[in-house]
Amino acid sequence: MPLVYLDNNATTRPAPEVIEAMRPFFTDLWGNPSSMHAFGGQVAKPLARARERVAGFLGAERPEEIVFTGCATEADNHALFGVAAAWGRPGTIITSRVEHPAILGPCLRLREMGHNIVEIGVNGEGLFDLEAYEAALLANPGPKLVSIMWANNETGVIFPIRRIAELGKAAGATVHTDAVQAAGKLPLDVRNVPVDLLTIAGHKMHAPKGIGVLYIRRGTRIKPLLIGGHQERGRRGGTENVPYIVGLGKACELAEAALHDGSEARIARLRDKLEAGLLKTCPDSRVNGSRTHRVANTLNISFEYIEGESVLYHLSDLGICASSGSACAAGSLEPSHVIRAMGVPFTAVHGSIRFSLSRYTTEEEIDYVLKHCPQVVAEMRALSPFVKHEA
Ligand code: PLP
């Protein structure tokens, strides 16, 4: 049975070049970059080079603006709790209703701590409500933090982050974006997008799991989340995960190249082929999220009147890996908060499935899904209590 991996918004295959770049840091160069001896120094240099690569990938002015973290969740928590701690008094956090739990969870805690949380909604296509956002900026005096994602993990819908950042800055807010699902799919350049803070995750861009980044623009007022040693200039205690940092540096280099070699156009063509094929062969199916403001790799599709989970299980038996909503919500059987925020009808909410491609996805894999998925959907429909069956 083939493995057809179409769950790249959950995690990606580590690139072979990334693994190769990491290898020496497990076998030979395993010293501590903070050590005074030369053996440690041999590790400090590649660490510094990786930091420069990541800074270059994001358009950061200086490598010191890059803080390596254990994951994107940590970087998101650092941004939110770190900025609120620096205020030293209650303030307002403006976010969206469709953020990842790594943002929504900390917001719940910040509310308990006395901060005001404002969640901006989206329309039926999952597009950000800019008017409500502008009104929220005006309505809330005092310290403000904006945390709005760049691209949505479930639908791939892209938010107008440049405009969001400009408006936020004009209103005196500190601006953070969770760019986890944009990294490697869209050019990220903090020279053109005036955010103060930005999160990325290695494992969504062909580096391994266990490494994230919080970009902190010089001059941003933020306290550390992990307090310990002097690593990361005192902004994140804990011995640096050198192999993974080096791997992320390599992944950034590869992602940069892929953004310019036509990979995204090829991925979009395959995604569009999958979308058109499924819409044609599966009656009562609909795409969730804007089809024009969307990253190239993501297709979120609802097969009405059936459970997405049962389709996923059957696809899995055929070697096809896809997802219903975010991987973190999977298993809860709660309908996705993103799909609900878009006002998708009840009959379609539970049947939503996310296919997410990568530069390793092949045409044969898409053809395999197109061959088998319609049959699975038809079989599930035949069992559905919501469908009128012929007597
Ligand atoms: N933010 C977004 C938009 C994500 O998609 C994810 C992972 O799915 C995260 C944050 C959290 O990443 P991690 O689980 O690697 O910490």
GROMACS .gro file of C-alpha atoms and ligand atoms in nm:
model
  407
    1MET     CA    1   0.000   0.000   0.000
    2PRO     CA    2   0.139   0.343  -0.086
    3LEU     CA    3   0.185   0.622   0.168
    4VAL     CA    4   0.012   0.928   0.028
    5TYR     CA    5   0.094   1.201   0.276
    6LEU     CA    6  -0.141   1.497   0.240
    7ASP     CA    7  -0.125   1.626   0.597
    8ASN     CA    8   0.157   1.875   0.564
    9ASN     CA    9  -0.016   2.143   0.773
   10ALA     CA   10   0.016   1.899   1.067
   11THR     CA   11   0.380   1.823   1.002
   12THR     CA   12   0.618   1.785   0.710
   13ARG     CA   13   0.875   1.531   0.606
   14PRO     CA   14   1.223   1.648   0.718
   15ALA     CA   15   1.420   1.726   0.403
   16PRO     CA   16   1.715   1.487   0.345
   17GLU     CA   17   1.946   1.792   0.315
   18VAL     CA   18   1.826   1.905   0.659
   19ILE     CA   19   1.904   1.568   0.817
   20GLU     CA   20   2.249   1.570   0.655
   21ALA     CA   21   2.320   1.920   0.788
   22MET     CA   22   2.219   1.809   1.140
   23ARG     CA   23   2.411   1.481   1.150
   24PRO     CA   24   2.758   1.611   1.258
   25PHE     CA   25   2.599   1.781   1.558
   26PHE     CA   26   2.496   1.443   1.698
   27THR     CA   27   2.815   1.255   1.618
   28ASP     CA   28   3.115   1.490   1.643
   29LEU     CA   29   3.015   1.846   1.725
   30TRP     CA   30   2.807   1.780   2.036
   31GLY     CA   31   2.965   2.044   2.262
   32ASN     CA   32   2.780   2.317   2.444
   33PRO     CA   33   2.795   2.643   2.247
   34SER     CA   34   2.827   2.840   2.574
   35SER     CA   35   3.144   2.655   2.684
   36MET     CA   36   3.467   2.851   2.701
   37HIS     CA   37   3.677   2.575   2.540
   38ALA     CA   38   3.745   2.541   2.171
   39PHE     CA   39   3.527   2.228   2.140
   40GLY     CA   40   3.224   2.437   2.243
   41GLY     CA   41   3.339   2.718   2.017
   42GLN     CA   42   3.322   2.482   1.718
   43VAL     CA   43   2.950   2.457   1.783
   44ALA     CA   44   2.893   2.825   1.851
   45LYS     CA   45   2.992   2.921   1.496
   46PRO     CA   46   2.740   2.701   1.309
   47LEU     CA   47   2.477   2.815   1.561
   48ALA     CA   48   2.554   3.177   1.471
   49ARG     CA   49   2.538   3.093   1.099
   50ALA     CA   50   2.199   2.926   1.141
   51ARG     CA   51   2.073   3.234   1.323
   52GLU     CA   52   2.189   3.450   1.034
   53ARG     CA   53   2.011   3.223   0.786
   54VAL     CA   54   1.683   3.239   0.975
   55ALA     CA   55   1.720   3.618   1.011
   56GLY     CA   56   1.780   3.645   0.635
   57PHE     CA   57   1.476   3.425   0.563
   58LEU     CA   58   1.252   3.658   0.765
   59GLY     CA   59   1.415   3.981   0.648
   60ALA     CA   60   1.522   4.063   1.004
   61GLU     CA   61   1.759   4.354   1.045
   62ARG     CA   62   1.989   4.161   1.281
   63PRO     CA   63   2.047   3.795   1.376
   64GLU     CA   64   2.000   3.888   1.744
   65GLU     CA   65   1.633   3.946   1.670
   66ILE     CA   66   1.592   3.567   1.631
   67VAL     CA   67   1.511   3.371   1.949
   68PHE     CA   68   1.508   2.992   1.915
   69THR     CA   69   1.236   2.811   2.109
   70GLY     CA   70   1.130   2.450   2.162
   71CYS     CA   71   0.824   2.482   1.936
   72ALA     CA   72   0.583   2.734   1.787
   73THR     CA   73   0.352   2.692   2.085
   74GLU     CA   74   0.631   2.818   2.309
   75ALA     CA   75   0.702   3.110   2.076
   76ASP     CA   76   0.330   3.205   2.074
   77ASN     CA   77   0.313   3.178   2.455
   78HIS     CA   78   0.630   3.384   2.485
   79ALA     CA   79   0.488   3.660   2.264
   80LEU     CA   80   0.159   3.686   2.455
   81PHE     CA   81   0.271   3.638   2.815
   82GLY     CA   82   0.600   3.821   2.757
   83VAL     CA   83   0.438   4.139   2.625
   84ALA     CA   84   0.161   4.137   2.888
   85ALA     CA   85   0.424   4.090   3.163
   86ALA     CA   86   0.620   4.389   3.034
   87TRP     CA   87   0.308   4.610   3.067
   88GLY     CA   88   0.287   4.543   3.438
   89ARG     CA   89  -0.083   4.639   3.430
   90PRO     CA   90  -0.399   4.515   3.256
   91GLY     CA   91  -0.417   4.572   2.883
   92THR     CA   92  -0.603   4.451   2.575
   93ILE     CA   93  -0.512   4.161   2.348
   94ILE     CA   94  -0.679   4.172   2.008
   95THR     CA   95  -0.679   3.838   1.832
   96SER     CA   96  -0.903   3.644   1.593
   97ARG     CA   97  -1.162   3.375   1.648
   98VAL     CA   98  -0.980   3.136   1.417
   99GLU     CA   99  -0.633   3.132   1.576
  100HIS     CA  100  -0.453   2.814   1.670
  101PRO     CA  101  -0.503   2.693   2.030
  102ALA     CA  102  -0.142   2.806   2.096
  103ILE     CA  103  -0.286   3.161   2.087
  104LEU     CA  104  -0.644   3.105   2.206
  105GLY     CA  105  -0.530   2.904   2.511
  106PRO     CA  106  -0.292   3.173   2.643
  107CYS     CA  107  -0.564   3.434   2.576
  108LEU     CA  108  -0.800   3.246   2.809
  109ARG     CA  109  -0.531   3.252   3.079
  110LEU     CA  110  -0.460   3.621   3.018
  111ARG     CA  111  -0.830   3.694   3.062
  112GLU     CA  112  -0.821   3.516   3.399
  113MET     CA  113  -0.523   3.738   3.485
  114GLY     CA  114  -0.735   4.050   3.429
  115HIS     CA  115  -0.659   4.139   3.066
  116ASN     CA  116  -0.925   4.229   2.813
  117ILE     CA  117  -0.942   3.986   2.520
  118VAL     CA  118  -1.111   4.090   2.193
  119GLU     CA  119  -1.165   3.823   1.928
  120ILE     CA  120  -1.221   3.948   1.572
  121GLY     CA  121  -1.443   3.733   1.351
  122VAL     CA  122  -1.423   3.619   0.990
  123ASN     CA  123  -1.679   3.609   0.709
  124GLY     CA  124  -1.822   3.302   0.535
  125GLU     CA  125  -1.503   3.269   0.330
  126GLY     CA  126  -1.285   3.286   0.639
  127LEU     CA  127  -1.162   3.637   0.552
  128PHE     CA  128  -1.061   3.868   0.835
  129ASP     CA  129  -1.305   4.143   0.945
  130LEU     CA  130  -1.081   4.450   0.907
  131GLU     CA  131  -1.359   4.693   1.002
  132ALA     CA  132  -1.423   4.521   1.335
  133TYR     CA  133  -1.048   4.519   1.393
  134GLU     CA  134  -1.014   4.893   1.332
  135ALA     CA  135  -1.306   4.955   1.566
  136ALA     CA  136  -1.144   4.739   1.836
  137LEU     CA  137  -0.817   4.932   1.806
  138LEU     CA  138  -1.007   5.259   1.854
  139ALA     CA  139  -1.232   5.135   2.134
  140ASN     CA  140  -0.953   5.014   2.360
  141PRO     CA  141  -0.720   5.272   2.510
  142GLY     CA  142  -0.423   5.162   2.720
  143PRO     CA  143  -0.160   4.898   2.635
  144LYS     CA  144  -0.253   4.678   2.341
  145LEU     CA  145  -0.116   4.362   2.183
  146VAL     CA  146  -0.242   4.241   1.847
  147SER     CA  147  -0.190   3.871   1.770
  148ILE     CA  148  -0.330   3.770   1.433
  149MET     CA  149  -0.218   3.472   1.225
  150TRP     CA  150  -0.070   3.517   0.878
  151ALA     CA  151  -0.235   3.209   0.724
  152ASN     CA  152  -0.490   2.976   0.877
  153ASN     CA  153  -0.384   2.617   0.948
  154GLU     CA  154  -0.722   2.463   0.866
  155THR     CA  155  -0.835   2.653   0.556
  156GLY     CA  156  -0.510   2.808   0.433
  157VAL     CA  157  -0.686   3.147   0.416
  158ILE     CA  158  -0.437   3.436   0.419
  159PHE     CA  159  -0.500   3.741   0.635
  160PRO     CA  160  -0.393   4.093   0.522
  161ILE     CA  161  -0.115   4.097   0.777
  162ARG     CA  162   0.067   4.398   0.638
  163ARG     CA  163  -0.246   4.615   0.673
  164ILE     CA  164  -0.322   4.460   1.013
  165ALA     CA  165   0.029   4.544   1.133
  166GLU     CA  166   0.020   4.898   0.992
  167LEU     CA  167  -0.313   4.972   1.160
  168GLY     CA  168  -0.197   4.814   1.485
  169LYS     CA  169   0.125   5.014   1.491
  170ALA     CA  170  -0.062   5.337   1.409
  171ALA     CA  171  -0.284   5.270   1.713
  172GLY     CA  172   0.021   5.219   1.937
  173ALA     CA  173  -0.015   4.841   1.969
  174THR     CA  174   0.260   4.579   1.980
  175VAL     CA  175   0.190   4.344   1.688
  176HIS     CA  176   0.253   3.968   1.679
  177THR     CA  177   0.175   3.728   1.398
  178ASP     CA  178   0.170   3.349   1.409
  179ALA     CA  179   0.327   3.282   1.069
  180VAL     CA  180   0.362   2.906   1.119
  181GLN     CA  181   0.144   2.820   0.819
  182ALA     CA  182   0.280   3.098   0.600
  183ALA     CA  183   0.649   3.011   0.635
  184GLY     CA  184   0.781   2.845   0.324
  185LYS     CA  185   0.451   2.907   0.142
  186LEU     CA  186   0.460   3.287   0.113
  187PRO     CA  187   0.752   3.528   0.122
  188LEU     CA  188   0.787   3.656   0.479
  189ASP     CA  189   0.966   3.987   0.507
  190VAL     CA  190   0.951   4.195   0.823
  191ARG     CA  191   1.102   4.487   0.632
  192ASN     CA  192   0.767   4.525   0.450
  193VAL     CA  193   0.534   4.394   0.718
  194PRO     CA  194   0.583   4.600   1.035
  195VAL     CA  195   0.516   4.329   1.295
  196ASP     CA  196   0.713   4.339   1.620
  197LEU     CA  197   0.694   3.966   1.684
  198LEU     CA  198   0.656   3.665   1.455
  199THR     CA  199   0.638   3.290   1.515
  200ILE     CA  200   0.752   3.005   1.292
  201ALA     CA  201   0.790   2.628   1.347
  202GLY     CA  202   1.059   2.406   1.195
  203HIS     CA  203   0.844   2.100   1.142
  204LYS     CA  204   0.595   2.279   0.915
  205MET     CA  205   0.876   2.359   0.673
  206HIS     CA  206   1.075   2.035   0.640
  207ALA     CA  207   1.289   2.069   0.953
  208PRO     CA  208   1.225   1.834   1.248
  209LYS     CA  209   0.974   1.875   1.529
  210GLY     CA  210   1.103   2.046   1.843
  211ILE     CA  211   1.232   2.375   1.710
  212GLY     CA  212   1.055   2.709   1.676
  213VAL     CA  213   1.144   3.074   1.643
  214LEU     CA  214   1.017   3.394   1.792
  215TYR     CA  215   1.137   3.692   1.592
  216ILE     CA  216   1.158   3.995   1.823
  217ARG     CA  217   1.208   4.329   1.651
  218ARG     CA  218   1.475   4.537   1.819
  219GLY     CA  219   1.324   4.768   2.082
  220THR     CA  220   1.014   4.554   2.150
  221ARG     CA  221   0.922   4.546   2.519
  222ILE     CA  222   0.889   4.182   2.616
  223LYS     CA  223   0.987   3.969   2.915
  224PRO     CA  224   1.123   3.614   2.885
  225LEU     CA  225   0.893   3.316   2.926
  226LEU     CA  226   1.161   3.064   3.025
  227ILE     CA  227   1.387   3.210   3.288
  228GLY     CA  228   1.722   3.042   3.337
  229GLY     CA  229   2.068   3.079   3.185
  230HIS     CA  230   2.189   3.365   2.975
  231GLN     CA  231   2.122   3.188   2.642
  232GLU     CA  232   1.950   3.379   2.363
  233ARG     CA  233   2.073   3.700   2.528
  234GLY     CA  234   1.868   3.626   2.837
  235ARG     CA  235   1.542   3.606   2.642
  236ARG     CA  236   1.509   3.226   2.659
  237GLY     CA  237   1.695   3.024   2.918
  238GLY     CA  238   1.795   2.669   2.826
  239THR     CA  239   2.089   2.516   2.637
  240GLU     CA  240   2.038   2.570   2.266
  241ASN     CA  241   1.918   2.270   2.064
  242VAL     CA  242   2.206   2.306   1.821
  243PRO     CA  243   2.133   2.018   1.576
  244TYR     CA  244   1.774   2.132   1.533
  245ILE     CA  245   1.871   2.497   1.502
  246VAL     CA  246   2.123   2.405   1.230
  247GLY     CA  247   1.850   2.194   1.064
  248LEU     CA  248   1.610   2.488   1.071
  249GLY     CA  249   1.876   2.712   0.917
  250LYS     CA  250   1.909   2.464   0.630
  251ALA     CA  251   1.530   2.434   0.596
  252CYS     CA  252   1.505   2.814   0.564
  253GLU     CA  253   1.764   2.808   0.288
  254LEU     CA  254   1.570   2.537   0.103
  255ALA     CA  255   1.237   2.714   0.156
  256GLU     CA  256   1.381   3.037   0.019
  257ALA     CA  257   1.499   2.856  -0.293
  258ALA     CA  258   1.163   2.678  -0.332
  259LEU     CA  259   0.980   3.012  -0.321
  260HIS     CA  260   1.167   3.112  -0.636
  261ASP     CA  261   1.187   2.788  -0.835
  262GLY     CA  262   0.821   2.745  -0.927
  263SER     CA  263   0.746   2.491  -0.651
  264GLU     CA  264   0.449   2.688  -0.519
  265ALA     CA  265   0.290   2.709  -0.866
  266ARG     CA  266   0.334   2.331  -0.907
  267ILE     CA  267   0.180   2.267  -0.563
  268ALA     CA  268  -0.112   2.500  -0.644
  269ARG     CA  269  -0.172   2.316  -0.973
  270LEU     CA  270  -0.186   1.980  -0.793
  271ARG     CA  271  -0.411   2.120  -0.518
  272ASP     CA  272  -0.644   2.269  -0.781
  273LYS     CA  273  -0.655   1.939  -0.966
  274LEU     CA  274  -0.750   1.761  -0.644
  275GLU     CA  275  -1.013   2.025  -0.565
  276ALA     CA  276  -1.172   2.023  -0.911
  277GLY     CA  277  -1.170   1.642  -0.924
  278LEU     CA  278  -1.335   1.597  -0.584
  279LEU     CA  279  -1.598   1.867  -0.647
  280LYS     CA  280  -1.685   1.696  -0.973
  281THR     CA  281  -1.701   1.337  -0.848
  282CYS     CA  282  -1.845   1.389  -0.499
  283PRO     CA  283  -2.193   1.543  -0.508
  284ASP     CA  284  -2.281   1.783  -0.222
  285SER     CA  285  -1.923   1.881  -0.158
  286ARG     CA  286  -1.803   2.238  -0.097
  287VAL     CA  287  -1.473   2.415  -0.043
  288ASN     CA  288  -1.433   2.591   0.292
  289GLY     CA  289  -1.243   2.919   0.282
  290SER     CA  290  -1.159   3.172   0.014
  291ARG     CA  291  -1.026   3.017  -0.304
  292THR     CA  292  -0.844   3.336  -0.400
  293HIS     CA  293  -0.680   3.435  -0.069
  294ARG     CA  294  -0.532   3.100   0.021
  295VAL     CA  295  -0.187   2.941   0.050
  296ALA     CA  296  -0.108   2.711  -0.242
  297ASN     CA  297  -0.094   2.383  -0.054
  298THR     CA  298  -0.424   2.368   0.136
  299LEU     CA  299  -0.766   2.234   0.041
  300ASN     CA  300  -1.040   2.225   0.306
  301ILE     CA  301  -1.343   2.049   0.166
  302SER     CA  302  -1.673   1.940   0.322
  303PHE     CA  303  -1.861   1.633   0.212
  304GLU     CA  304  -2.210   1.714   0.335
  305TYR     CA  305  -2.416   1.477   0.551
  306ILE     CA  306  -2.122   1.258   0.655
  307GLU     CA  307  -1.861   1.251   0.930
  308GLY     CA  308  -1.516   1.368   0.826
  309GLU     CA  309  -1.361   1.128   1.078
  310SER     CA  310  -1.511   0.819   0.918
  311VAL     CA  311  -1.387   0.932   0.575
  312LEU     CA  312  -1.041   0.983   0.726
  313TYR     CA  313  -1.034   0.633   0.872
  314HIS     CA  314  -1.126   0.480   0.537
  315LEU     CA  315  -0.871   0.694   0.354
  316SER     CA  316  -0.612   0.590   0.611
  317ASP     CA  317  -0.684   0.223   0.530
  318LEU     CA  318  -0.590   0.310   0.171
  319GLY     CA  319  -0.265   0.475   0.282
  320ILE     CA  320  -0.397   0.831   0.240
  321CYS     CA  321  -0.314   1.070   0.525
  322ALA     CA  322  -0.537   1.376   0.557
  323SER     CA  323  -0.690   1.553   0.853
  324SER     CA  324  -1.014   1.693   0.989
  325GLY     CA  325  -0.952   2.042   1.118
  326SER     CA  326  -0.640   2.093   1.326
  327ALA     CA  327  -0.444   1.792   1.448
  328CYS     CA  328  -0.466   1.929   1.801
  329ALA     CA  329  -0.847   1.914   1.794
  330ALA     CA  330  -0.850   1.572   1.633
  331GLY     CA  331  -0.991   1.302   1.855
  332SER     CA  332  -1.219   1.544   2.038
  333LEU     CA  333  -1.501   1.509   1.778
  334GLU     CA  334  -1.580   1.874   1.853
  335PRO     CA  335  -1.644   2.051   1.524
  336SER     CA  336  -1.359   2.279   1.429
  337HIS     CA  337  -1.380   2.630   1.579
  338VAL     CA  338  -1.248   2.770   1.249
  339ILE     CA  339  -1.518   2.613   1.036
  340ARG     CA  340  -1.784   2.716   1.290
  341ALA     CA  341  -1.656   3.077   1.296
  342MET     CA  342  -1.713   3.086   0.920
  343GLY     CA  343  -2.079   2.994   0.966
  344VAL     CA  344  -2.051   2.675   0.758
  345PRO     CA  345  -2.391   2.495   0.765
  346PHE     CA  346  -2.439   2.218   1.021
  347THR     CA  347  -2.466   1.952   0.751
  348ALA     CA  348  -2.116   2.037   0.628
  349VAL     CA  349  -1.934   2.120   0.952
  350HIS     CA  350  -1.874   1.761   1.052
  351GLY     CA  351  -1.773   1.647   0.706
  352SER     CA  352  -1.481   1.885   0.665
  353ILE     CA  353  -1.147   1.740   0.560
  354ARG     CA  354  -0.815   1.911   0.510
  355PHE     CA  355  -0.575   1.795   0.244
  356SER     CA  356  -0.240   1.974   0.264
  357LEU     CA  357   0.035   1.919   0.008
  358SER     CA  358   0.409   1.985   0.005
  359ARG     CA  359   0.684   2.014  -0.250
  360TYR     CA  360   0.727   1.636  -0.220
  361THR     CA  361   0.367   1.568  -0.333
  362THR     CA  362   0.346   1.401  -0.674
  363GLU     CA  363   0.081   1.396  -0.946
  364GLU     CA  364   0.049   1.017  -0.903
  365GLU     CA  365  -0.045   1.069  -0.539
  366ILE     CA  366  -0.318   1.317  -0.634
  367ASP     CA  367  -0.448   1.073  -0.898
  368TYR     CA  368  -0.455   0.797  -0.635
  369VAL     CA  369  -0.673   1.012  -0.405
  370LEU     CA  370  -0.899   1.107  -0.694
  371LYS     CA  371  -0.940   0.739  -0.777
  372HIS     CA  372  -1.032   0.625  -0.425
  373CYS     CA  373  -1.184   0.917  -0.232
  374PRO     CA  374  -1.512   0.947  -0.429
  375GLN     CA  375  -1.585   0.580  -0.362
  376VAL     CA  376  -1.523   0.624   0.012
  377VAL     CA  377  -1.753   0.929   0.020
  378ALA     CA  378  -2.025   0.743  -0.171
  379GLU     CA  379  -2.007   0.448   0.073
  380MET     CA  380  -2.031   0.679   0.376
  381ARG     CA  381  -2.324   0.862   0.219
  382ALA     CA  382  -2.508   0.534   0.169
  383LEU     CA  383  -2.492   0.484   0.547
  384SER     CA  384  -2.574   0.843   0.645
  385PRO     CA  385  -2.897   0.900   0.843
  386PHE     CA  386  -2.907   1.258   0.705
  387VAL     CA  387  -2.940   1.153   0.341
  388LYS     CA  388  -3.276   1.051   0.191
  389HIS     CA  389  -3.214   0.710   0.040
  390GLU     CA  390  -3.423   0.561  -0.241
  391ALA     CA  391  -3.681   0.317  -0.098
  392PLP     N1  392   0.030   2.792   1.512
  392PLP     C1  393  -0.021   2.738   1.402
  392PLP     C2  394  -0.091   2.825   1.302
  392PLP     C3  395  -0.012   2.600   1.379
  392PLP     O1  396  -0.065   2.546   1.269
  392PLP     C4  397   0.053   2.520   1.477
  392PLP     C5  398   0.059   2.373   1.459
  392PLP     O2  399  -0.027   2.314   1.399
  392PLP     C6  400   0.106   2.582   1.591
  392PLP     C7  401   0.093   2.718   1.605
  392PLP     C8  402   0.174   2.504   1.699
  392PLP     O3  403   0.289   2.442   1.652
  392PLP     P1  404   0.365   2.336   1.744
  392PLP     O4  405   0.266   2.227   1.774
  392PLP     O5  406   0.479   2.290   1.662
  392PLP     O6  407   0.408   2.406   1.869
   0.00000   0.00000   0.00000
